[in-house]
Amino acid sequence: MNKRNRVFAWTLAFSALGGVSQSAFAEGNISIAQQFGIGYLILDVVRDQQLIEKEGQKEGLDIKVEWRTISGATGMNEALLSGALDVASAGVPRYSPYGIAPKVSKM
């Protein structure tokens, strides 16, 4: 096996080990932050319909969610590092060209 194949095999093995996940349960207070903008609309729906609290009740957990809106990723990173936030949604939302691009017709 040449060096290139060995490097590929080790990279594949380590990435497979890093992808193992476990279920996480949280009870009590959860602090979630998002940025301004329509790209975070899904989080507004989750907040308004209290979906996290409802899913917690289905599992027998009492969860209280504190929602915050922070204007920049730097502030969110600092809050995460200090332990003031549990979950942060930051960055540029994914762009989808479907339905938002103006239609241009040739004359």
Tab-separated table of C-alpha atoms in Angstrom:
chain	number	residue	atom	x	y	z
A	1	MET	CA	0.000	0.000	0.000
A	2	ASN	CA	1.543	3.289	-1.004
A	3	LYS	CA	1.718	6.344	1.230
A	4	ARG	CA	-1.207	8.083	-0.432
A	5	ASN	CA	-3.536	5.129	0.162
A	6	ARG	CA	-2.397	4.814	3.791
A	7	VAL	CA	-3.087	8.496	4.439
A	8	PHE	CA	-6.509	8.130	2.852
A	9	ALA	CA	-7.269	5.017	4.940
A	10	TRP	CA	-6.250	6.711	8.197
A	11	THR	CA	-8.236	9.838	7.334
A	12	LEU	CA	-11.284	7.723	6.603
A	13	ALA	CA	-10.873	5.777	9.856
A	14	PHE	CA	-10.496	8.895	11.998
A	15	SER	CA	-13.440	10.637	10.348
A	16	ALA	CA	-15.603	7.567	10.926
A	17	LEU	CA	-14.683	7.551	14.607
A	18	GLY	CA	-15.388	11.255	14.910
A	19	GLY	CA	-18.856	10.841	13.440
A	20	VAL	CA	-20.170	8.705	16.290
A	21	SER	CA	-22.977	10.497	18.060
A	22	GLN	CA	-25.079	9.899	21.121
A	23	SER	CA	-28.457	11.178	22.184
A	24	ALA	CA	-28.267	14.220	24.414
A	25	PHE	CA	-30.820	15.037	27.059
A	26	ALA	CA	-31.052	18.427	28.691
A	27	GLU	CA	-33.330	19.350	31.525
A	28	GLY	CA	-33.672	22.793	33.012
A	29	ASN	CA	-32.739	25.987	31.205
A	30	ILE	CA	-31.329	26.124	27.682
A	31	SER	CA	-30.056	29.372	26.217
A	32	ILE	CA	-30.299	29.712	22.420
A	33	ALA	CA	-29.088	32.677	20.367
A	34	GLN	CA	-29.637	33.651	16.760
A	35	GLN	CA	-28.792	36.565	14.533
A	36	PHE	CA	-31.130	38.987	12.803
A	37	GLY	CA	-32.509	38.100	9.390
A	38	ILE	CA	-34.934	35.985	7.444
A	39	GLY	CA	-32.388	33.174	7.211
A	40	TYR	CA	-33.154	32.349	10.834
A	41	LEU	CA	-36.918	32.173	10.295
A	42	ILE	CA	-36.988	28.485	11.202
A	43	LEU	CA	-35.751	29.361	14.695
A	44	ASP	CA	-38.571	31.898	15.029
A	45	VAL	CA	-41.052	29.124	14.219
A	46	VAL	CA	-39.438	26.818	16.794
A	47	ARG	CA	-39.656	29.586	19.409
A	48	ASP	CA	-43.214	30.689	18.607
A	49	GLN	CA	-44.602	27.149	18.563
A	50	GLN	CA	-42.488	26.112	21.595
A	51	LEU	CA	-41.339	22.984	19.777
A	52	ILE	CA	-38.356	22.327	22.055
A	53	GLU	CA	-40.499	22.483	25.180
A	54	LYS	CA	-43.138	20.216	23.615
A	55	GLU	CA	-40.576	17.599	22.564
A	56	GLY	CA	-39.095	17.704	26.052
A	57	GLN	CA	-42.520	17.089	27.592
A	58	LYS	CA	-42.957	14.043	25.356
A	59	GLU	CA	-39.744	12.645	26.877
A	60	GLY	CA	-40.775	13.633	30.403
A	61	LEU	CA	-38.304	16.521	30.633
A	62	ASP	CA	-39.047	20.004	31.937
A	63	ILE	CA	-37.173	22.354	29.594
A	64	LYS	CA	-37.238	26.145	29.687
A	65	VAL	CA	-35.711	27.903	26.681
A	66	GLU	CA	-34.267	31.398	26.855
A	67	TRP	CA	-34.055	32.965	23.385
A	68	ARG	CA	-31.570	35.726	22.586
A	69	THR	CA	-30.858	37.701	19.444
A	70	ILE	CA	-27.246	38.790	19.045
A	71	SER	CA	-26.091	40.891	16.115
A	72	GLY	CA	-22.743	39.267	15.411
A	73	ALA	CA	-20.894	35.983	15.442
A	74	THR	CA	-18.129	37.420	17.624
A	75	GLY	CA	-20.553	38.095	20.464
A	76	MET	CA	-22.022	34.624	20.097
A	77	ASN	CA	-18.603	32.981	20.194
A	78	GLU	CA	-17.709	34.899	23.350
A	79	ALA	CA	-21.019	33.926	24.967
A	80	LEU	CA	-20.481	30.260	24.048
A	81	LEU	CA	-16.948	30.265	25.445
A	82	SER	CA	-18.054	31.925	28.690
A	83	GLY	CA	-20.893	29.444	29.166
A	84	ALA	CA	-23.663	32.041	28.802
A	85	LEU	CA	-25.073	30.252	25.721
A	86	ASP	CA	-25.795	26.604	25.041
A	87	VAL	CA	-26.686	26.850	21.329
A	88	ALA	CA	-25.803	29.530	18.774
A	89	SER	CA	-26.870	29.983	15.184
A	90	ALA	CA	-24.494	32.355	13.455
A	91	GLY	CA	-23.090	33.060	10.062
A	92	VAL	CA	-24.513	33.737	6.672
A	93	PRO	CA	-27.681	31.719	6.022
A	94	ARG	CA	-27.613	29.365	3.077
A	95	TYR	CA	-28.592	31.060	-0.180
A	96	SER	CA	-31.250	29.407	-2.264
A	97	PRO	CA	-31.860	30.777	-5.747
A	98	TYR	CA	-35.340	29.233	-5.905
A	99	GLY	CA	-38.160	31.699	-5.572
A	100	ILE	CA	-36.159	34.764	-4.601
A	101	ALA	CA	-34.341	35.679	-7.800
A	102	PRO	CA	-36.170	38.143	-10.037
A	103	LYS	CA	-37.386	36.726	-13.308
A	104	VAL	CA	-35.907	38.507	-16.292
A	105	SER	CA	-37.423	38.069	-19.705
A	106	LYS	CA	-35.824	39.092	-22.976
A	107	MET	CA	-37.745	41.515	-25.125
